[in-house]
Coordinates of C-alpha atoms in Angstrom, one line a residue:
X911 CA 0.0 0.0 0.0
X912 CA 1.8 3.4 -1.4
X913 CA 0.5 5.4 1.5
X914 CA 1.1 3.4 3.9
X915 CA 3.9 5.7 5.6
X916 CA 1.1 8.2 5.5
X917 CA -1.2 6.5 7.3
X918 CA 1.5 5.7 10.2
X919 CA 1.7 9.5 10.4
X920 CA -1.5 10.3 10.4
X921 CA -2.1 7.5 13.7
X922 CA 0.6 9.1 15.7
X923 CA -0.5 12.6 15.2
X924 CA -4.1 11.1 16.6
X925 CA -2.8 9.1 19.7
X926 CA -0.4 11.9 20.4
X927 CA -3.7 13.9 20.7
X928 CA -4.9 11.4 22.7
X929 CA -7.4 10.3 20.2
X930 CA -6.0 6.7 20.0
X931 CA -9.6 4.8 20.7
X932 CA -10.2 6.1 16.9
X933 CA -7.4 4.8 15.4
X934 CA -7.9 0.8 16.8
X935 CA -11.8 1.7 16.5
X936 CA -11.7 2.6 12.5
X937 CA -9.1 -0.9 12.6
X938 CA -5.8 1.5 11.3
X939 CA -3.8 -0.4 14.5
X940 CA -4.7 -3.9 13.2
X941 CA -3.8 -2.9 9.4
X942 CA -0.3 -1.0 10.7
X943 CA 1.0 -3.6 12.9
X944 CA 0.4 -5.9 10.3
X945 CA 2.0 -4.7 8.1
X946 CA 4.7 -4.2 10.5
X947 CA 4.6 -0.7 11.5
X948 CA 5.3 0.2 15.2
X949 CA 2.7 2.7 17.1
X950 CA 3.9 4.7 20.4
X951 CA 0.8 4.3 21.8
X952 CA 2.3 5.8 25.4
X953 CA 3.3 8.9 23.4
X954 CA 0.4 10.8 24.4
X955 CA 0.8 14.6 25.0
X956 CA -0.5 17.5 27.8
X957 CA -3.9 17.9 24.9
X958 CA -5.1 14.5 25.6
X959 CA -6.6 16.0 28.6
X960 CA -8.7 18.7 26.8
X961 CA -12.1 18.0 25.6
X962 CA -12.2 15.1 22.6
X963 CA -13.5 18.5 20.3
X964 CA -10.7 20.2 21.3
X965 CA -8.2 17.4 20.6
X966 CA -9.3 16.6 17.1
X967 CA -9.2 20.2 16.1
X968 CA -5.6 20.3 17.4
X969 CA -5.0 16.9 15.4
X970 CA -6.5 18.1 12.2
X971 CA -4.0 21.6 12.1
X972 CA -1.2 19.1 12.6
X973 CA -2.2 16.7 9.7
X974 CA -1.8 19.5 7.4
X975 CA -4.3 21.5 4.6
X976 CA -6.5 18.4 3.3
X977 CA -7.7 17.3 7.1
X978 CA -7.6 21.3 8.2
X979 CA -10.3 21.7 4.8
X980 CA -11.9 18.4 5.8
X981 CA -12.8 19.8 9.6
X982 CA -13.3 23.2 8.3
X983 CA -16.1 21.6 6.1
X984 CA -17.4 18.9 8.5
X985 CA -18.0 22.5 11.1
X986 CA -20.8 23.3 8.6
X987 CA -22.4 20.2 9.4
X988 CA -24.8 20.2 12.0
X989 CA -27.1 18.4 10.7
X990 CA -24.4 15.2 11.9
X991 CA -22.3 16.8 14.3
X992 CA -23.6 18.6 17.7
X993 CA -22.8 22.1 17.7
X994 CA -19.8 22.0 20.5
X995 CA -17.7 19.8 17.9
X996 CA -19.0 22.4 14.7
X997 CA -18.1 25.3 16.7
X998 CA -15.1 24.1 17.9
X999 CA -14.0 22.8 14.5
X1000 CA -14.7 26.1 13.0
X1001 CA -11.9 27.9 14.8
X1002 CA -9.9 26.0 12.1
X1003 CA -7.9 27.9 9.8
X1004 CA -6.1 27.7 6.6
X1005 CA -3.0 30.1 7.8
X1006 CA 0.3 28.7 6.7
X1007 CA 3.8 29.8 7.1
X1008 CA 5.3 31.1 3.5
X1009 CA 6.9 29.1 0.8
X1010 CA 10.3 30.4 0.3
X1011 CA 10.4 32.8 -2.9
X1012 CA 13.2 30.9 -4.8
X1013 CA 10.6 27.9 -5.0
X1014 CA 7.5 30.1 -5.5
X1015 CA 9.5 31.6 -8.6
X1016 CA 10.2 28.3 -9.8
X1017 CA 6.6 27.5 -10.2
X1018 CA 5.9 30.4 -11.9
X1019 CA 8.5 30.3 -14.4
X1020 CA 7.4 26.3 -15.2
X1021 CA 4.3 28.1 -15.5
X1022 CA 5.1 30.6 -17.8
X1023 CA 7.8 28.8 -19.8
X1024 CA 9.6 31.6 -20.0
X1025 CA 11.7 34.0 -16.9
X1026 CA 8.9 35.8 -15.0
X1027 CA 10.6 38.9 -16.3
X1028 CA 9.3 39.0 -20.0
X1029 CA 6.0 39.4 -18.2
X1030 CA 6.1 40.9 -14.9
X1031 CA 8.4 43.7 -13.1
X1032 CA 8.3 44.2 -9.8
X1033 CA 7.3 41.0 -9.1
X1034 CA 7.5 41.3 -4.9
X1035 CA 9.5 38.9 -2.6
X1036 CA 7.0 38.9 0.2
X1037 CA 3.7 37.4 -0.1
X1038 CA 0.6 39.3 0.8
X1039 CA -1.1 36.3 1.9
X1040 CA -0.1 32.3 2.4
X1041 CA -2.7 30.0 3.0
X1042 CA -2.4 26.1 2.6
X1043 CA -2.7 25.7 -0.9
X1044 CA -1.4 28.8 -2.7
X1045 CA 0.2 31.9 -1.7
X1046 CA -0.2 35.8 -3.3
X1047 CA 2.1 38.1 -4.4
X1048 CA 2.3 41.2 -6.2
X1049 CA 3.7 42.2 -9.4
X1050 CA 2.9 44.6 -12.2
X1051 CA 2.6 44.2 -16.2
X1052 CA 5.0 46.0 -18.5
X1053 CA 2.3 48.5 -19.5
X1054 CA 2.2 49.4 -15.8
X1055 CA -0.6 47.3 -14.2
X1056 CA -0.8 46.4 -11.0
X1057 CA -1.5 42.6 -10.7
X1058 CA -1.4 39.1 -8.1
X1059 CA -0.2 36.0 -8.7
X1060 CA -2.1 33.2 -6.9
X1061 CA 0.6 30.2 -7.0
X1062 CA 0.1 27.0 -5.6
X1063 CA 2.3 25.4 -3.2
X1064 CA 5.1 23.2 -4.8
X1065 CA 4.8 19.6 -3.7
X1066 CA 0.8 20.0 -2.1
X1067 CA -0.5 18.0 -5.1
X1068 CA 0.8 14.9 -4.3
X1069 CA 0.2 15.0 -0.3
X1070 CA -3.2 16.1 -0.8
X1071 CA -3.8 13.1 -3.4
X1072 CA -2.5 10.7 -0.7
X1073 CA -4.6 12.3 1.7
X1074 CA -7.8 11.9 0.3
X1075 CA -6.9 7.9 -1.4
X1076 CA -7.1 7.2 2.2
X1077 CA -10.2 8.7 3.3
X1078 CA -11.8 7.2 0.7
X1079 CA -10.5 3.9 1.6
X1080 CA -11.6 5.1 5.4
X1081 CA -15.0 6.2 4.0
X1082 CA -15.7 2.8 2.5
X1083 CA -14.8 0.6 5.3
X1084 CA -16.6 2.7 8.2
X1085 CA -19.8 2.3 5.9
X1086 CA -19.5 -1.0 5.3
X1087 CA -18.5 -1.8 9.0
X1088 CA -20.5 0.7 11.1
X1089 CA -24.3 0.0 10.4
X1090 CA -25.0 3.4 12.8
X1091 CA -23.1 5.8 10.8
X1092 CA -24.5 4.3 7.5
X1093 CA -27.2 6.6 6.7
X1094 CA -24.7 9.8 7.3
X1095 CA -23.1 8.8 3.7
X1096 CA -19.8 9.0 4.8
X1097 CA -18.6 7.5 1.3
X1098 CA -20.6 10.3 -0.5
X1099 CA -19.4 12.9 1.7
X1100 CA -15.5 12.0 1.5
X1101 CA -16.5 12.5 -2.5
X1102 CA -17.9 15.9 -2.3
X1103 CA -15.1 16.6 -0.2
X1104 CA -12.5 15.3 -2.8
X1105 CA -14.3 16.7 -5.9
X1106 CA -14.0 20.5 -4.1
X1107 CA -10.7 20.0 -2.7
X1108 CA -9.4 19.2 -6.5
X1109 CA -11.1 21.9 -7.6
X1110 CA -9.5 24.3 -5.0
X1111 CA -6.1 22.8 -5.7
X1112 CA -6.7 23.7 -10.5
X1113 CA -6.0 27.5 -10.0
X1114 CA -7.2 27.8 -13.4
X1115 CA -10.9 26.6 -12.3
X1116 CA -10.3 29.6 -9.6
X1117 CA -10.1 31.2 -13.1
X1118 CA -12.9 30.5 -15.0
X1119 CA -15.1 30.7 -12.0
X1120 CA -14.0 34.6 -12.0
X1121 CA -14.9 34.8 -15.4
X1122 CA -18.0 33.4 -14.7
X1123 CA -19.2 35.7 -12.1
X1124 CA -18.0 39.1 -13.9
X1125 CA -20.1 38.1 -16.5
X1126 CA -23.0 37.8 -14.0
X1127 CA -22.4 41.5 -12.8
X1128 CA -22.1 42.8 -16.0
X1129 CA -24.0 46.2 -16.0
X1130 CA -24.0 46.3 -12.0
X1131 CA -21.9 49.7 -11.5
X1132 CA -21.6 49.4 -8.1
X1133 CA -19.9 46.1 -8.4
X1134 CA -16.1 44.8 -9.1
X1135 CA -14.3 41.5 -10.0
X1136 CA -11.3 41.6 -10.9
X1137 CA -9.9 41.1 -14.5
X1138 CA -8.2 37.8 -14.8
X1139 CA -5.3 37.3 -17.8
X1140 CA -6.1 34.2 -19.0
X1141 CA -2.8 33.8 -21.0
X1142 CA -0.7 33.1 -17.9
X1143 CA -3.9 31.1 -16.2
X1144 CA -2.9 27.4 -15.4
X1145 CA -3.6 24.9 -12.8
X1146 CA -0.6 25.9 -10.3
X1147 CA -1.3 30.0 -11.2
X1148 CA -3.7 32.5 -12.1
X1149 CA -3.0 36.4 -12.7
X1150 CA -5.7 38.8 -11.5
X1151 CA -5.9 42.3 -11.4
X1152 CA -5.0 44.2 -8.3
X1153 CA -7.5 46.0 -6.2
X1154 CA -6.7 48.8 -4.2
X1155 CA -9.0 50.0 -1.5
X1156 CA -10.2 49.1 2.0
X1157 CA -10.7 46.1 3.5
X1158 CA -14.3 45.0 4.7
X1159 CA -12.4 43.9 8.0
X1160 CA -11.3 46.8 8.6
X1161 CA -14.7 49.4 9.5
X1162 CA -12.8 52.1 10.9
X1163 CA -10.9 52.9 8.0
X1164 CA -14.3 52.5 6.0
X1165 CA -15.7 55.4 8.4
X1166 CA -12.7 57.6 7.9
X1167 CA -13.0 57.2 4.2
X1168 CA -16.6 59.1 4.2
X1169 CA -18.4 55.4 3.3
X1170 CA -21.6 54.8 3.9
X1171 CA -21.5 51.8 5.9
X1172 CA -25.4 51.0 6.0
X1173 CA -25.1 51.1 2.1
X1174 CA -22.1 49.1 1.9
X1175 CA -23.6 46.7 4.3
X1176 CA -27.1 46.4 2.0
X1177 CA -25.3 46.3 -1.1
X1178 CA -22.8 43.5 -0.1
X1179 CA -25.8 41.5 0.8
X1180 CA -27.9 42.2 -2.6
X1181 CA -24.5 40.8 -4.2
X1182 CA -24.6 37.0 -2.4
X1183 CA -28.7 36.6 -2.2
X1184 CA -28.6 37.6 -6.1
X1185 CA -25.2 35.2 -6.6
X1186 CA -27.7 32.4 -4.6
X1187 CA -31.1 32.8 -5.5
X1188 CA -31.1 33.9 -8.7
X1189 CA -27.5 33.4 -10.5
X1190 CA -27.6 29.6 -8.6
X1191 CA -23.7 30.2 -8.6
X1192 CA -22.4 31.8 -5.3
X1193 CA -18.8 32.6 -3.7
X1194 CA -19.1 30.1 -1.1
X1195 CA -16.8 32.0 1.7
X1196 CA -18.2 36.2 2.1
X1197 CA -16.7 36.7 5.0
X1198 CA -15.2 40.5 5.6
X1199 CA -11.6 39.1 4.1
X1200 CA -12.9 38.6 0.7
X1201 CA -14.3 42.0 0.1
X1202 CA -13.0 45.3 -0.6
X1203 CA -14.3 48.4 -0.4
X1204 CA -13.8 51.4 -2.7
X1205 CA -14.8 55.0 -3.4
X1206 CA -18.7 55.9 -4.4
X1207 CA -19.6 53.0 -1.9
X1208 CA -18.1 50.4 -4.9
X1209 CA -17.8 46.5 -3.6
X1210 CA -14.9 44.4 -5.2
X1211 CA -15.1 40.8 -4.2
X1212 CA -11.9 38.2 -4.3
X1213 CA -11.2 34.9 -3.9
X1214 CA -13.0 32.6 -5.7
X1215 CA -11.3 29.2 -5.2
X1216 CA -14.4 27.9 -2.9
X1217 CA -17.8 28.6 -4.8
X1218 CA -21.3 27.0 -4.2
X1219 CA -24.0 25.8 -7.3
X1220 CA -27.2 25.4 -6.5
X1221 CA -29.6 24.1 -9.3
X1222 CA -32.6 25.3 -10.1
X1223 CA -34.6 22.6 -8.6
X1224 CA -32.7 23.2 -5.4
X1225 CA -33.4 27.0 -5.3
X1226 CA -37.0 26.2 -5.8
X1227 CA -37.0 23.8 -2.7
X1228 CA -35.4 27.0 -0.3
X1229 CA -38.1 28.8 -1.6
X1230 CA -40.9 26.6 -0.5
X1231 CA -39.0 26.0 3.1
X1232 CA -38.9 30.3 3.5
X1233 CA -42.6 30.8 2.0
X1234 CA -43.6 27.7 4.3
X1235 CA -42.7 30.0 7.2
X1236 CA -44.0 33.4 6.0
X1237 CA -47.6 31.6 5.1
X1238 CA -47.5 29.6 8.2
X1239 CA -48.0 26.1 5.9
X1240 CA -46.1 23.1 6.8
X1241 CA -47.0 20.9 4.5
X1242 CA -44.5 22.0 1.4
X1243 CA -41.8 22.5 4.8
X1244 CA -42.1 18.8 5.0
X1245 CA -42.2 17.6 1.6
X1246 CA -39.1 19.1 1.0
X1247 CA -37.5 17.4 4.2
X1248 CA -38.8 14.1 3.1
X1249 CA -37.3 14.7 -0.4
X1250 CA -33.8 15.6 1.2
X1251 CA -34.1 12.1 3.3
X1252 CA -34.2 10.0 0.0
X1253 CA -34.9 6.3 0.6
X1254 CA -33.8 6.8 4.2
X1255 CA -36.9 5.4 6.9
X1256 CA -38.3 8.3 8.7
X1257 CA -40.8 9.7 11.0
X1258 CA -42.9 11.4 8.9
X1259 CA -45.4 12.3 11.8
X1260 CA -42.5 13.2 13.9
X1261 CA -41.0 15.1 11.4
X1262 CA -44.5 17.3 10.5
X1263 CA -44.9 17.7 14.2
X1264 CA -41.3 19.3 14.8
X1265 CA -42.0 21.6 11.3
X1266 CA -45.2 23.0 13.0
X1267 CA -43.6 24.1 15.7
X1268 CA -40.6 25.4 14.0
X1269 CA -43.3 27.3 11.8
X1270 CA -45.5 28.1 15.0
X1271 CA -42.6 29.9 16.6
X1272 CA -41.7 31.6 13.1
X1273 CA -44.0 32.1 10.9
X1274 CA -45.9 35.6 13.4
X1275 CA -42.3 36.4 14.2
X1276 CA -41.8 40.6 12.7
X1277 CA -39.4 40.1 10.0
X1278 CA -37.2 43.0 11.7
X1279 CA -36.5 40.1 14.9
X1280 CA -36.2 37.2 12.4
X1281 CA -32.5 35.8 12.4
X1282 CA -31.7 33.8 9.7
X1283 CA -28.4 32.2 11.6
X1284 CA -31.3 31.2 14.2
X1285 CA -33.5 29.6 11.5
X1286 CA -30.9 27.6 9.7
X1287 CA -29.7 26.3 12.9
X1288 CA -33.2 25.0 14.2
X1289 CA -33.5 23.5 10.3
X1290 CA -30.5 21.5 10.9
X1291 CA -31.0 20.4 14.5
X1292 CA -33.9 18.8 13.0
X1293 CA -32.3 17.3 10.3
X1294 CA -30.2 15.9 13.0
X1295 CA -33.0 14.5 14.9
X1296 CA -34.6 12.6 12.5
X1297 CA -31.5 11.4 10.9
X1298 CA -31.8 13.3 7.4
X1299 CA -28.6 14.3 6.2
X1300 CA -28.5 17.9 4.4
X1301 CA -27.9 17.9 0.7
X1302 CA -24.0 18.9 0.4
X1303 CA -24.7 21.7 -2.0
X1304 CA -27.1 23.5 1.0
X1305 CA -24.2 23.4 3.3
X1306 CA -22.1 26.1 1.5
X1307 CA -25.1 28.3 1.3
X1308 CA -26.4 27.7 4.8
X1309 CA -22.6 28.7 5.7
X1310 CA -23.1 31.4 3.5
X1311 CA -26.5 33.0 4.7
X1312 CA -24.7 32.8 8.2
X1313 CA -21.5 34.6 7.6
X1314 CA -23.7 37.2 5.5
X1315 CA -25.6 37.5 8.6
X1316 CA -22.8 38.8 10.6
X1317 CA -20.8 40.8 8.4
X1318 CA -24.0 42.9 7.5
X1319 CA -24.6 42.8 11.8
X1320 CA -21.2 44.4 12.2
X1321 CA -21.5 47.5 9.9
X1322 CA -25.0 48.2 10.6
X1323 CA -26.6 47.5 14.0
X1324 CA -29.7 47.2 12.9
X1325 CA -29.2 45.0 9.9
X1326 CA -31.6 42.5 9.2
X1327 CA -31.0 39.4 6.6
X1328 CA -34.7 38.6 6.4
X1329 CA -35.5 41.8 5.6
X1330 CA -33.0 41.7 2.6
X1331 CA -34.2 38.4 1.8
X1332 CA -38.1 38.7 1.4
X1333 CA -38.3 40.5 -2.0
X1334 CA -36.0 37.7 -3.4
X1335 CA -38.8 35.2 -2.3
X1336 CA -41.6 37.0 -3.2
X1337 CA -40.1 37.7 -7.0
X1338 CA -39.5 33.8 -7.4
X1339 CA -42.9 32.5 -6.0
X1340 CA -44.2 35.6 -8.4
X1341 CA -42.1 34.2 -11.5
X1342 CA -42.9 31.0 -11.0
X1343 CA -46.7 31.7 -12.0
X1344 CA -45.2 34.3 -14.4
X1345 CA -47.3 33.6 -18.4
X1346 CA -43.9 33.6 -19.4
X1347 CA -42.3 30.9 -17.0
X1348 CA -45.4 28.5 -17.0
X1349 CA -45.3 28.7 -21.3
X1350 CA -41.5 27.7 -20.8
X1351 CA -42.3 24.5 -18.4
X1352 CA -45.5 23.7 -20.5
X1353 CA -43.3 23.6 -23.4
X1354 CA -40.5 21.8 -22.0
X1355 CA -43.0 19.2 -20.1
X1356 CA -44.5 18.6 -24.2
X1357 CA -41.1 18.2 -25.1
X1358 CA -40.3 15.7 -22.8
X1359 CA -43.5 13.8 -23.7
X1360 CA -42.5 13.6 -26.8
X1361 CA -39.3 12.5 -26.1
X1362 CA -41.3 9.4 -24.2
X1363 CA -43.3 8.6 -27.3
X1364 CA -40.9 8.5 -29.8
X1365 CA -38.5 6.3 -27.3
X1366 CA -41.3 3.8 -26.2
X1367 CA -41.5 1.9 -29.2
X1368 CA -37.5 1.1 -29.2
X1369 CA -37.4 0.6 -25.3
X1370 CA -40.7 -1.8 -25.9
X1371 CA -39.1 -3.9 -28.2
X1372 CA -36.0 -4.1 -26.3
X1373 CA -37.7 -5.5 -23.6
X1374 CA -39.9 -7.9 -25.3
X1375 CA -36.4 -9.3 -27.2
X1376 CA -34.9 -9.7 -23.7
X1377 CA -38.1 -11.7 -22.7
X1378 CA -38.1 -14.0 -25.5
X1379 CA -34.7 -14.5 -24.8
X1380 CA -35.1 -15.0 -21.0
X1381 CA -32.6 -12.3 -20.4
X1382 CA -35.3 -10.2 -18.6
X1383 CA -34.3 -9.5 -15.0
X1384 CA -35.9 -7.1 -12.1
X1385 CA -34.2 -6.3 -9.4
X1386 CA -35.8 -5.6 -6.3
X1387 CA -34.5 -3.9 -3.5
X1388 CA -37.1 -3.7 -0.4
X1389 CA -36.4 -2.4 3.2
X1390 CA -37.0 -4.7 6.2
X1391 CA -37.2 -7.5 3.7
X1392 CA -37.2 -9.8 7.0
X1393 CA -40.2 -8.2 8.6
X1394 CA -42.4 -8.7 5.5
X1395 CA -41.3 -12.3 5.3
X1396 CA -42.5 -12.7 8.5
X1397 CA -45.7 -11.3 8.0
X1398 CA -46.2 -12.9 5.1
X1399 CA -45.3 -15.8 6.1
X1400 CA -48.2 -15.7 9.4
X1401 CA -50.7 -14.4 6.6
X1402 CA -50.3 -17.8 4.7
X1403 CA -50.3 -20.0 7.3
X1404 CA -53.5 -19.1 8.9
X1405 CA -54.9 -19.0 5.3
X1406 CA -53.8 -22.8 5.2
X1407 CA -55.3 -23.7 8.5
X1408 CA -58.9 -22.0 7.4
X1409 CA -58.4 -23.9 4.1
X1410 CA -57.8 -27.3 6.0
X1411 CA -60.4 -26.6 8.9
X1412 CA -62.8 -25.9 5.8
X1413 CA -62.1 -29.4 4.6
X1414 CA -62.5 -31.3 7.9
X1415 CA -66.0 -29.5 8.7
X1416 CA -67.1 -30.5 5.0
X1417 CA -65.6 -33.6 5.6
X1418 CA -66.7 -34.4 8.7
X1419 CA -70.5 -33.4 8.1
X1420 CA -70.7 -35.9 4.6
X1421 CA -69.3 -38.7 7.2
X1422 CA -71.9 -37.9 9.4
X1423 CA -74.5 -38.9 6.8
X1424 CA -73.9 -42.3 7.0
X1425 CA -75.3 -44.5 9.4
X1426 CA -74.3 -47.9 8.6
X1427 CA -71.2 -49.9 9.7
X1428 CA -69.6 -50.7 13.0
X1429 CA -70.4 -48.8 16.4
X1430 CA -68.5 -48.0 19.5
X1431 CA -70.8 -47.9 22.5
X1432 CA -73.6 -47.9 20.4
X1433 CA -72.9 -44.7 18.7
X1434 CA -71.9 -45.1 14.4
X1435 CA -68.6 -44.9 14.0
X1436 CA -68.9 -42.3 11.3
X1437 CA -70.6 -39.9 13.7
X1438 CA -67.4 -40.5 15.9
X1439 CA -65.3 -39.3 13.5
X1440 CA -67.3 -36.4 12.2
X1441 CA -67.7 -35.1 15.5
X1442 CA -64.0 -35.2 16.3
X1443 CA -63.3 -33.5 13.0
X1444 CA -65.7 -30.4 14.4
X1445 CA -63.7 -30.5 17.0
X1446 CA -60.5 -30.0 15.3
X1447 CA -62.4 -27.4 13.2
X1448 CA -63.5 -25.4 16.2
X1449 CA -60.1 -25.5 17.5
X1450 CA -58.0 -24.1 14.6
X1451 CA -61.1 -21.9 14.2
X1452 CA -60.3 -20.6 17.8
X1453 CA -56.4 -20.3 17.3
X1454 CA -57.1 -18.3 13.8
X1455 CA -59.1 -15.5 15.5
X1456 CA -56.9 -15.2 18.7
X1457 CA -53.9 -14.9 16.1
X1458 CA -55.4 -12.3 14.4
X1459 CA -57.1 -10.8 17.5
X1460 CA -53.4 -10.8 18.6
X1461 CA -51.7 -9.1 15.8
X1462 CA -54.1 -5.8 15.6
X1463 CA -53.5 -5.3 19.5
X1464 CA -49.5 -5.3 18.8

C-alpha cells in the first residue's frame, strides 16, 4: 500500500492527541502492525486531557491543509455533528507559514515557460497572503498594471492526493463496518469533499469561475471583480488584477474614508442573495476578508477558489421551506424534508410535528427580529434528529446565509438578513406563476412527452427481445425484507389452516351422513369421527381468530 507511511503519520499525530480509541476503532492499529509498523501508543501529549472536540481540532492543524479543509467543512455540518464539535472545528484555519520565494519563482516560471521577467516587473518577494494551498504576491505588467499571482504550493499535489486515497478507503470501510453511521453517507461525503478540494487545488478553475461571475455582474456599477489574464492562467497559477482599496475587515478605516456603511452593508448583501437565488452560482466563503471596499460605496469581491452551485430545482426547494414560514404552511416544509431524506426510513409524523412548531414559533415572528443564523440552525437540528442528512450543496449556502448575517450585523446594528431576503422570495414565488415561465415549463413538459413517445417503441421492443430470450431480470430492493417475510409468512399460514379446517368440517359433516357400519358404545362410527373432525375445526377456528385478535393489538 503506497500510503502506507502516510497513514502511520497520520495514527501518531491522533494518539499523540490522545485520540488513540479512533485509530484501533476505525481498525488503522490492526492494518499497521500488520504490516509491521510500530505505534507509540504511550506517546500521548498535555492535549489529551482537553475536551475530545478540542483534541481533534488540534490533530486536524497538525495533519496538514487536506484534514484542516476536511474539519473546516465537517463544522458546517450540524445536521451530523452537535454544535460544541462544529463550533469548535470552525476555529480552524487555513493560515500557513510562507513558501520560500526561490521555490514560489520556480513555479511560476514552469508556469510561464519563459523567466517571469518577459512578463512581470516588480514582481514582490514577500507574499501578501499564504494559505495552505497557494500563496499571493504582487507584481505589475509591463504596461504598468498592478497585478497578483495566486501560485500553488510546490509539492501540495501529491500529499493532498495521498490524503484523500485514504479517506476514501476510510470512508468505505466505516460504511461497510458501522451499520450506525451508515445513513450519514460517509462514502458520498468524503466524494464531495475530494471533488472541491481538486477543484480548489486547479487555479485555473479559480479562473474560469471569475470569469463566470464578472459576466454575472455585467452592468452592475456598483460592483467589481477583478480582470483575470487568462494567457498566464494554469492549474498551479492565475493572474488577477489588483484591487486597491479598504478592507471589509477593517470598518474604521471604511468610516474615515466618508463610506456609507449602511449602504455598503445592503449592497454587499444584494450581491450574495442575487449570486444564490437567482445566479444559482455563489462565492461560497463572504466573510469580511474577501471583500474590498472602494470610493462611491463600490464592492470588489476576491477569492473565488471555494464557490457554491445550486440548481434550479434546489433554489425552488429554499423557496418553499422560506414561503412555508411566511404563510404559516407546513405541509410544502415537509415535503421538501422528506425529499432531502431519500430512501432513508423516517418519521414522517415526527417530522410534520417538529416543522409545526418550528413554523408556529416563526411564521408571526416581525421580519425586523427574524434571524436567519437562528433559523438555519433550528433547520439542521432537525435534520439531526430525525436522521436526514442535508444535501451537500445547502451546506455552502447555509454557511453562506450565516457569515452574511454577521458581516451585515457588524457594519450596521440594525441590519436584518430577512428583511434583505423577502423580495427575493416573493419575485420567485411571483415568477414562478409568471405567463412567461409557465409557457416555458409547459413547453418543456410537451417536449419531454414527446421524447417518451418517440422512445417507447425502441425501449418496448427491447424489452420484449430480452423476454423472449429469457434475459429479462428485475431487481428488487425492499427495506426490512425480514419483517415482510414474516408477516407474510403468518398471513399464509392461517390461510392454510382455514383452508384445512374448511375441509375437515365438509368432511366431517358428509361422514356424518352415514349410518351404517360398526359402532363403539352404540354410537356409528362415522358420527365418531365427524364429531372429532368439528372438534379440530373449532379448535383451529379458535387459534385463527386469537392470532389475528393478537396481531391488531400489537
Amino acid at each position: 500500500m503506497r500510503d502506507l507511511p502516510r497513514l502511520h503519520e497520520i495514527s501518531l499525530v491522533l494518539i499523540r492527541h490522545g485520540l488513540g480509541d479512533l485509530v484501533r476503532r476505525l481498525g488503522v492499529a490492526s492494518l499497521l502492525e500488520r504490516a509491521g509498523e510500530i505505534l507509540h501508543w504511550g506517546q500521548v501529549t498535555h492535549s489529551a486531557q482537553l475536551e475530545p472536540q478540542q483534541r481533534l481540532r488540534l490533530a486536524l492543524e497538525e495533519l496538514g491543509p487536506t484534514f484542516i479543509k476536511l474539519g473546516q467543512m465537517l463544522s458546517l455540518r450540524e445536521d451530523l455533528l452537535p454544535p460544541s464539535w462544529t463550533t469548535e472545528l470552525a476555529r480552524l484555519r487555513s493560515n500557513a507559514a510562507p513558501v520560500p520565494f526561490e521555490h514560489i519563482l520556480q513555479v511560476i516560471e514552469r508556469s510561464l515557460g519563459t523567466p517571469h521577467a518577459q512578463a512581470f516587473v516588480d514582481l514582490e518577494r514577500e507574499p501578501t497572503g499564504s494559505a495552505s494551498i497557494a500563496q499571493v504576491h504582487r507584481a505589475r505588467l509591463h504596461d504598468g498594471r498592478a497585478v497578483v499571482l495566486k501560485v500553488r504550493r510546490p509539492g501540495i499535489e501529491a500529499k493532498v492526493e495521498a490524503d484523500l486515497r485514504l479517506l476514501s478507503h476510510l470512508a468505505q470501510f466505516v460504511e461497510k463496518e458501522v451499520p450506525e453511521v451508515r445513513r450519514y453517507q460517509p462514502v458520498h461525503i468524503v466524494e464531495e469533499f475530494r471533488r472541491s478540494t481538486m477543484r480548489e487545488l486547479d487555479l485555473a478553475t479559480e479562473a474560469h469561475n471569475i470569469e463566470r461571475f464578472e459576466r454575472n455582474f455585467r452592468g452592475e456599477p456598483h460592483v467589481l471583480i477583478p480582470h483575470v489574464f487568462p494567457q498566464w492562467t494554469s492549474e498551479v497559477m492565475n493572474v488577477q488584477e489588483h484591487i486597491d482599496g479598504i478592507s471589509a475587515e477593517d470598518p474604521a478605516a471604511v468610516e474615515r474614508a466618508g463610506l456609507d456603511l449602511k449602504l455598503l452593508a445592503e449592497r454587499g448583501v444584494d450581491n450574495v442573495l442575487k449570486m444564490i437565488l437567482e445566479d444559482g452560482f455563489f462565492q461560497a466563503d463572504p466573510h469580511p476578508g474577501n471583500v474590498i471596499y472602494l470610493p462611491g460605496n463600490r464592492i470588489a469581491m476576491i477569492d473565488f477558489g471555494m464557490t457554491g452551485r445550486l440548481s434550479l430545482g434546489r433554489r425552488n426547494q429554499i423557496m418553499n421551506l422560506l414561503a412555508g414560514i411566511t404563510r404559516r404552511d407546513s405541509e410544502p416544509m415537509v415535503d421538501v424534508l422528506l425529499d432531502w431524506a431519500g430512501a432513508e426510513a423516517v418519521d414522517e409524523e415526527g417530522l410534520a410535528a417538529d416543522v409545526d412548531e418550528l413554523v408556529a414559533d416563526y411564521g408571526d415572528l416581525p421580519v425586523k427580529d427574524m434571524r436567519i443564523g437562528e433559523l438555519i440552525g433550528r433547520i439542521t437540528a432537525m435534520l439531526r434528529t430525525h436522521g436526514i442528512v442535508l444535501p451537500s450543496d445547502l451546506t455552502l449556502m447555509f454557511k453562506a446565509l450565516i457569515t452574511l448575517e454577521g458581516s451585515g450585523r457588524k457594519y450596521d446594528p440594525e441590519f436584518v438578513l430577512a428583511d434583505r431576503l423577502k423580495p427575493y422570495v416573493e419575485r420567485a414565488l411571483a415568477a414562478r406563476y409568471a405567463p412567461a415561465e409557465l409557457g416555458r415549463r409547459g413547453g418543456a413538459g410537451i417536449g419531454q412527452f414527446l421524447d417518451l413517445m418517440r422512445a417507447m417503441p425502441r425501449d418496448l421492443a427491447r424489452l420484449l427481445k430480452d423476454a423472449r430470450r429469457g434475459r429479462l431480470r428485475m431487481d428488487v430492493d425492499l427495506k426490512r425484507l425480514d419483517i415482510f417475510v414474516g408477516k407474510l409468512d403468518r398471513t399464509i399460514n392461517r390461510i392454510t389452516i382455514g383452508i384445512m379446517t374448511a375441509s375437515v368440517v365438509i368432511g366431517s359433516s358428509i361422514v356424518m351422513t352415514v349410518t351404517s357400519g360398526p359402532q363403539v358404545f352404540g354410537i356409528p362410527i362415522f358420527t365418531v369421527l365427524g364429531s372429532f373432525g368439528y372438534l379440530l375445526a373449532f379448535v383451529n377456528s379458535v387459534w385463527v381468530v386469537l392470532s389475528i385478535w393478537r396481531t391488531r393489538s400489537h
